[in-house]
Each structure stands twice: as C-alpha cells, then as structure tokens.
Coordinates of C-alpha atoms in Angstrom, one line a residue:
M1 CA 29.9 -35.4 -5.4
K2 CA 33.3 -33.9 -4.7
K3 CA 33.7 -31.7 -1.7
R4 CA 34.5 -28.6 -3.7
S5 CA 31.4 -29.1 -5.9
W6 CA 29.2 -29.8 -2.9
V7 CA 30.4 -26.6 -1.2
A8 CA 29.8 -24.6 -4.4
A9 CA 26.3 -26.0 -4.8
L10 CA 25.4 -25.1 -1.2
G11 CA 27.1 -21.7 -1.4
T12 CA 25.1 -20.3 -4.3
P13 CA 21.6 -20.5 -2.7
L14 CA 23.1 -19.3 0.6
A15 CA 24.6 -16.3 -1.1
L16 CA 21.4 -15.5 -2.9
F17 CA 19.4 -15.8 0.4
S18 CA 21.9 -13.5 2.2
A19 CA 21.7 -11.0 -0.6
T20 CA 17.9 -11.1 -0.5
L21 CA 18.0 -10.4 3.3
I22 CA 20.4 -7.5 2.9
A23 CA 18.3 -6.0 0.1
S24 CA 15.1 -6.4 2.2
E25 CA 16.7 -4.7 5.2
K26 CA 17.8 -1.8 3.0
L27 CA 14.3 -1.6 1.5
Y28 CA 12.8 -1.6 5.0
N29 CA 15.1 1.2 6.2
F30 CA 14.4 3.2 3.0
A31 CA 10.6 3.0 3.3
F32 CA 10.0 2.8 7.1
K33 CA 12.8 4.6 8.8
R34 CA 12.0 8.2 9.7
V35 CA 13.9 11.1 8.0
D36 CA 14.2 14.4 9.8
Y37 CA 13.5 16.6 6.8
V38 CA 10.6 16.9 4.3
P39 CA 11.8 15.5 0.9
E40 CA 11.3 17.7 -2.1
T41 CA 8.1 17.2 -4.0
S42 CA 8.1 15.4 -7.3
A43 CA 9.1 17.3 -10.5
D44 CA 5.5 17.5 -11.8
K45 CA 4.4 19.3 -8.6
Q46 CA 7.2 21.9 -8.7
K47 CA 4.9 24.3 -10.6
Y48 CA 2.9 24.7 -7.5
A49 CA 5.8 25.6 -5.3
D50 CA 5.0 29.4 -5.1
A51 CA 1.4 28.6 -4.1
Y52 CA 2.5 26.1 -1.6
W53 CA 4.9 28.5 0.2
S54 CA 2.2 31.2 0.2
Y55 CA 0.0 28.8 2.2
V56 CA 2.9 28.0 4.6
D57 CA 3.5 31.8 5.1
W58 CA -0.2 32.1 5.9
L59 CA 0.0 29.4 8.5
H60 CA 3.0 31.1 10.1
R61 CA 1.0 34.3 10.5
Q62 CA -1.8 32.6 12.4
P63 CA -2.2 32.5 16.2
V64 CA -1.0 28.9 16.3
Q65 CA -1.2 26.9 19.5
D66 CA 1.3 24.1 20.1
W67 CA -0.5 21.0 21.4
Q68 CA 1.3 18.0 22.8
L69 CA 0.4 14.4 23.5
T70 CA 2.3 11.8 25.6
L71 CA 1.0 8.3 24.9
D72 CA 0.3 5.7 27.5
D73 CA 3.6 3.9 27.0
G74 CA 5.4 7.1 28.2
T75 CA 8.0 6.9 25.4
S76 CA 6.0 8.5 22.5
H77 CA 5.7 12.2 22.5
L78 CA 3.6 13.7 19.7
V79 CA 3.0 17.3 18.7
A80 CA 0.4 19.2 16.7
K81 CA -0.4 22.8 15.6
Y82 CA -3.9 24.1 16.4
V83 CA -5.3 27.0 14.5
P84 CA -8.5 28.4 16.0
A85 CA -11.2 29.6 13.6
K86 CA -11.5 33.3 12.9
N87 CA -14.9 33.3 14.7
T88 CA -15.8 31.0 17.5
S89 CA -16.8 27.6 16.0
R90 CA -17.9 24.3 17.3
R91 CA -16.4 22.5 14.2
T92 CA -12.8 21.2 14.0
V93 CA -11.0 19.4 11.3
I94 CA -8.1 17.1 12.1
I95 CA -5.8 16.9 9.1
S96 CA -3.6 13.9 8.6
H97 CA -0.5 14.5 6.5
G98 CA 1.3 12.4 3.9
Y99 CA 4.3 10.1 3.8
K100 CA 7.5 11.8 5.2
G101 CA 5.6 15.1 5.5
D102 CA 4.4 16.9 8.7
G103 CA 1.5 19.1 9.8
E104 CA 2.9 22.2 8.1
T105 CA 3.0 20.5 4.7
M106 CA -0.8 20.5 4.9
A107 CA -1.0 24.3 5.2
N108 CA -3.1 24.6 2.0
Y109 CA -5.8 22.3 3.4
A110 CA -5.6 24.1 6.7
Y111 CA -6.3 27.4 4.8
M112 CA -9.2 25.8 3.0
F113 CA -10.9 24.6 6.1
H114 CA -10.1 27.8 8.0
N115 CA -11.8 29.7 5.2
M116 CA -14.8 27.4 5.7
G117 CA -15.0 28.4 9.4
Y118 CA -13.3 25.4 11.0
N119 CA -10.8 25.2 13.8
V120 CA -7.8 23.2 12.4
L121 CA -5.6 20.6 14.1
L122 CA -2.4 19.7 12.3
P123 CA -0.6 16.7 14.0
D124 CA 2.9 15.5 13.2
D125 CA 2.6 11.7 13.0
R126 CA 5.0 9.5 14.9
G127 CA 8.2 9.2 13.0
H128 CA 7.6 12.6 11.4
G129 CA 8.3 16.3 12.0
K130 CA 8.7 17.1 15.7
S131 CA 7.0 14.0 17.0
S132 CA 9.0 11.1 18.3
G133 CA 9.4 7.7 16.8
K134 CA 12.1 5.8 14.8
Y135 CA 9.8 4.3 12.2
I136 CA 6.8 5.2 10.0
S137 CA 3.7 3.2 10.7
F138 CA 1.8 4.1 7.5
G139 CA -1.3 4.9 9.4
W140 CA -1.7 1.8 11.5
Q141 CA -0.3 3.1 14.8
D142 CA -1.3 6.6 13.8
R143 CA -5.0 5.7 13.7
R144 CA -4.9 5.2 17.5
D145 CA -2.8 8.3 18.0
Y146 CA -5.4 10.3 16.2
L147 CA -8.1 8.9 18.6
E148 CA -6.1 10.6 21.3
W149 CA -6.0 13.9 19.3
V150 CA -9.8 13.5 18.9
N151 CA -10.2 13.2 22.7
Q152 CA -8.0 16.3 23.2
V153 CA -10.1 18.3 20.8
I154 CA -13.2 17.3 22.7
D155 CA -11.5 18.3 26.0
Q156 CA -10.4 21.6 24.7
T157 CA -13.4 22.7 22.7
G158 CA -16.3 21.0 24.6
S159 CA -18.6 18.0 24.2
Q160 CA -20.8 19.9 21.6
T161 CA -17.9 20.0 19.2
E162 CA -18.2 18.4 15.7
I163 CA -15.1 16.8 14.3
V164 CA -14.2 16.0 10.7
L165 CA -11.3 13.7 9.9
F166 CA -9.4 14.6 6.7
G167 CA -6.2 13.1 5.2
V168 CA -4.2 12.9 2.0
S169 CA -2.2 10.0 0.7
M170 CA -0.8 8.2 3.8
G171 CA -3.1 10.6 5.7
G172 CA -6.0 9.5 3.6
A173 CA -5.3 5.9 4.5
T174 CA -4.9 6.9 8.2
V175 CA -8.4 8.4 8.4
E176 CA -9.7 5.4 6.4
M177 CA -8.2 3.1 9.1
M178 CA -9.7 5.2 11.8
S179 CA -13.1 4.5 10.3
G180 CA -13.0 1.0 11.7
E181 CA -12.3 2.1 15.3
T182 CA -14.9 3.0 17.9
L183 CA -15.1 6.8 17.5
P184 CA -16.8 9.2 19.9
P185 CA -20.1 10.7 18.7
Q186 CA -18.4 14.1 18.1
V187 CA -16.7 12.6 15.0
K188 CA -19.2 13.3 12.2
A189 CA -17.5 12.7 8.9
I190 CA -14.4 11.5 7.1
I191 CA -12.7 12.8 3.9
A192 CA -10.0 10.6 2.4
D193 CA -7.9 11.9 -0.6
C194 CA -5.9 9.2 -2.5
G195 CA -5.5 6.7 0.4
Y196 CA -4.2 3.2 -0.4
T197 CA -5.9 -0.1 0.3
S198 CA -3.2 -1.6 2.4
I199 CA 0.5 -1.1 2.9
E200 CA 1.2 -4.6 1.6
E201 CA -0.5 -3.9 -1.7
E202 CA 1.0 -0.5 -1.9
L203 CA 4.5 -1.8 -1.3
A204 CA 4.1 -4.6 -3.8
Y205 CA 2.8 -2.2 -6.4
L206 CA 5.7 0.3 -5.9
L207 CA 8.3 -2.5 -5.9
K208 CA 7.1 -3.6 -9.3
R209 CA 6.6 -0.1 -10.8
Q210 CA 9.7 1.7 -9.5
F211 CA 12.2 -1.0 -8.9
H212 CA 11.0 -3.9 -11.2
L213 CA 11.1 -6.3 -8.2
P214 CA 8.6 -9.0 -7.4
K215 CA 6.4 -9.1 -4.3
Y216 CA 8.0 -12.4 -3.3
P217 CA 10.2 -12.8 -1.4
F218 CA 10.8 -9.1 -0.6
V219 CA 7.4 -8.1 0.9
P220 CA 7.1 -11.1 3.3
I221 CA 10.7 -10.5 4.5
V222 CA 10.0 -6.8 5.0
S223 CA 6.8 -7.7 6.8
F224 CA 8.7 -10.0 9.2
I225 CA 11.2 -7.2 9.9
N226 CA 8.3 -4.9 10.7
R227 CA 6.8 -7.5 13.0
H228 CA 10.1 -7.5 14.9
R229 CA 10.6 -3.7 14.9
M230 CA 7.0 -2.5 15.2
G231 CA 5.0 -5.5 16.5
Y232 CA 2.7 -6.2 13.6
F233 CA 2.8 -7.7 10.1
L234 CA 2.2 -5.6 7.0
S235 CA -0.9 -7.7 6.3
D236 CA -2.5 -6.1 9.4
V237 CA -2.3 -2.6 7.9
S238 CA -5.5 -2.5 5.8
S239 CA -7.8 0.4 4.9
V240 CA -10.1 -2.1 3.3
E241 CA -10.7 -4.2 6.4
Q242 CA -11.2 -1.1 8.5
L243 CA -13.6 0.5 6.1
R244 CA -15.9 -2.5 6.3
H245 CA -16.7 -1.4 9.8
N246 CA -17.3 2.2 8.9
K247 CA -20.6 3.9 10.0
L248 CA -19.8 7.5 9.2
P249 CA -20.4 9.5 6.1
I250 CA -17.2 9.3 4.0
F251 CA -16.0 11.1 0.9
F252 CA -13.3 9.6 -1.3
I253 CA -11.2 11.8 -3.5
H254 CA -8.7 10.5 -6.0
G255 CA -6.7 11.7 -9.0
E256 CA -7.7 10.0 -12.2
K257 CA -4.1 9.8 -13.3
D258 CA -2.6 8.8 -10.0
V259 CA 0.1 6.2 -10.6
Y260 CA 1.5 6.2 -7.1
V261 CA -1.7 5.1 -5.5
P262 CA -3.6 3.7 -8.5
S263 CA -7.2 4.3 -9.0
W264 CA -8.2 0.7 -8.6
M265 CA -7.3 1.2 -4.9
L266 CA -10.0 4.0 -4.8
K267 CA -12.6 1.6 -6.2
K268 CA -11.6 -1.2 -3.8
N269 CA -11.8 1.2 -0.8
Y270 CA -15.1 2.6 -1.9
Q271 CA -16.7 -0.8 -2.4
A272 CA -15.5 -1.9 1.0
A273 CA -16.8 1.1 2.9
G274 CA -19.9 0.9 5.1
G275 CA -22.1 3.9 5.8
H276 CA -23.0 6.8 3.5
K277 CA -20.3 7.2 0.9
E278 CA -19.5 9.5 -2.0
M279 CA -16.7 9.5 -4.5
W280 CA -15.0 12.1 -6.7
Q281 CA -12.4 11.1 -9.2
V282 CA -10.6 14.2 -10.3
P283 CA -9.9 14.4 -14.1
N284 CA -6.2 14.8 -15.1
A285 CA -5.0 14.8 -11.4
T286 CA -1.9 12.8 -10.5
H287 CA -1.1 11.7 -6.9
A288 CA -2.2 14.3 -4.3
E289 CA -2.7 16.8 -7.0
S290 CA -6.5 17.1 -6.9
F291 CA -6.4 20.3 -4.7
W292 CA -3.7 22.0 -6.7
I293 CA -5.3 21.6 -10.1
D294 CA -8.3 23.8 -9.0
P295 CA -8.4 24.8 -5.3
A296 CA -11.8 26.5 -5.7
A297 CA -13.4 23.4 -7.2
Y298 CA -11.8 21.2 -4.5
E299 CA -13.2 23.5 -1.7
K300 CA -16.6 23.5 -3.5
H301 CA -16.8 19.7 -3.5
V302 CA -15.6 19.3 0.1
S303 CA -17.9 22.0 1.3
A304 CA -20.9 20.5 -0.5
F305 CA -20.3 17.1 1.0
L306 CA -20.0 18.5 4.5
K307 CA -23.2 20.5 4.0
R308 CA -25.0 17.3 3.0
V309 CA -23.9 15.2 6.0
L310 CA -23.6 17.7 8.8
S311 CA -26.5 19.3 10.6
D312 CA -26.9 23.1 10.5

C-alpha cells in the first residue's frame, strides 16, 4: 500500500472517532451541565401558563422559610423553601422537582398538599436553582441529598412527624431511587409521577426519538464522561434497581400519552417495586400533564392513596 493510501485509510476512522467524541462531549454538556434559568415549557403546556403563574403568586404570598443544607464534603450548598401548614401539622411532604426546574416550579403541587393540611418542603436540587453544583445528577446524588432534607425535617418538626416523598419526572425518579435507601421510620409513603426507569434507558430513548441517533457508541461515551466528572457510570442510575428494595407504600402516576418518559417505563418500575404499590395511568395526559388536565381529580387520587396508607 502506498504511503498516501495508508494515511488516508487510517485517517478516516480516526476522524470518525474524533467526531464521535466531540459529539458525545456536546451531548453531555447539553444534557448534564446546569443552566441558571428555567427553560420555557413545551408548546403543548403553554395553555396552562396562567394557572401556573397563579400558583407561583400563591407561593410568593406564603410565610416561606429559607432552609439550607451544607453537605459533608463542604463544597455543596443546597437550599429549599419551607411552607408551614396553615394549622399545626405533623405531616410534611418533600417535593422533588423536574429536570432543569427548581422548587418554585412545583408551586402547584405545593398548593395541593398545603390545601390537604401538609407542611411543604421545596428543595432546589444540586445543579439547579439557587443550589450549588456544576452538573445534573438525574436523581442519583439527589437521592442522598434528600435523605439530609428528611433528617432536617425531623430535626425541625419533631420525631413524631410523618413524611411523604413526592416527585414529578426527574423528581419522580429521584423519590423512586430514594426508595432503595435506608429511610428513617418517619418516612411513610412515596408518590412518583412519570419517573423514568434509568438514565441510561431514558437517554438512549431520547437520542433515538429526538435526534435519530443510536445508543452505541454515544451512551457509553457519555457514561464514561460522567464517570470522570461525577464519579459514577450511567448504568448505576436506576430507579428499577432501587425500587426492588422498596418497603414503603408507593403510588405511581403516569400520563397515558407520555412520549418523553414512555409508559413502558411506568410498567417496568411498577413491576420492580416491592411493598404496597398502586398505579394510576391518566388518560390523555402527556408528560407531567396529569395534574394540569384536572387538578381536582389529581388531588382526589393523591388524597385517597394517602388516606389508605397513613394512620389517622
């Protein structure tokens, strides 16, 4: 083989490999790097904008307390908003927000639980809102951060408190991942709305659906980048594996027409979960739309589940 032909034959795969690495790095930064703003909601959710802002206005009128958490490594500083119940209550819900959101974006759920007589804690996850962090952990590191929030609720409200964990989308996956941890007895129930099975499956699904890209080689390379940046592979981040260890009553909610976190993930999570479990697949709801289609029906289902699994 002539030298020029040999160089050309070698250069083509090297160029392809380099292009794949560059694309994977861009993909990682797009998906995992924090943004210091809340992106606009999807076009199909714009019709709920006025209702959404009315809930945010309600939150701003509440006697909100700012809670803070400095983690053991001394470099991570997290913040949360605490809304005490109108009347003294031993029950508190910790609400986990979605991807690139923050605690305030969950104002509608805060209103619902406040209306049910709960104290409400609204954390900003690491890499979101006013909390520190360069990257988004998709629930994996957050699950341990939320254990610290649980402990702070117990410290602030007393050992007789009863805690419910609630989350939507990435927040739903976060509380699902918490289910596999050793939780204090004050944590009584979990409600997960449209949580994914694992970040690896979710990323592979969205790559194919939104960008028409295959899982290989992009997901393994992104996983390797995350191992270098965050200390774990994407295969570690699994709601399914955590749910196998669940012992608490858990309620799964999912939109029937969800194409962002597809309904097969609901079924896989439900089948994996230990403990008492219930499921509600909401007709005609897209991703994270179940509340907005009918807030009264949503509250009715949540309230009924909690009445079934909590003591009077």
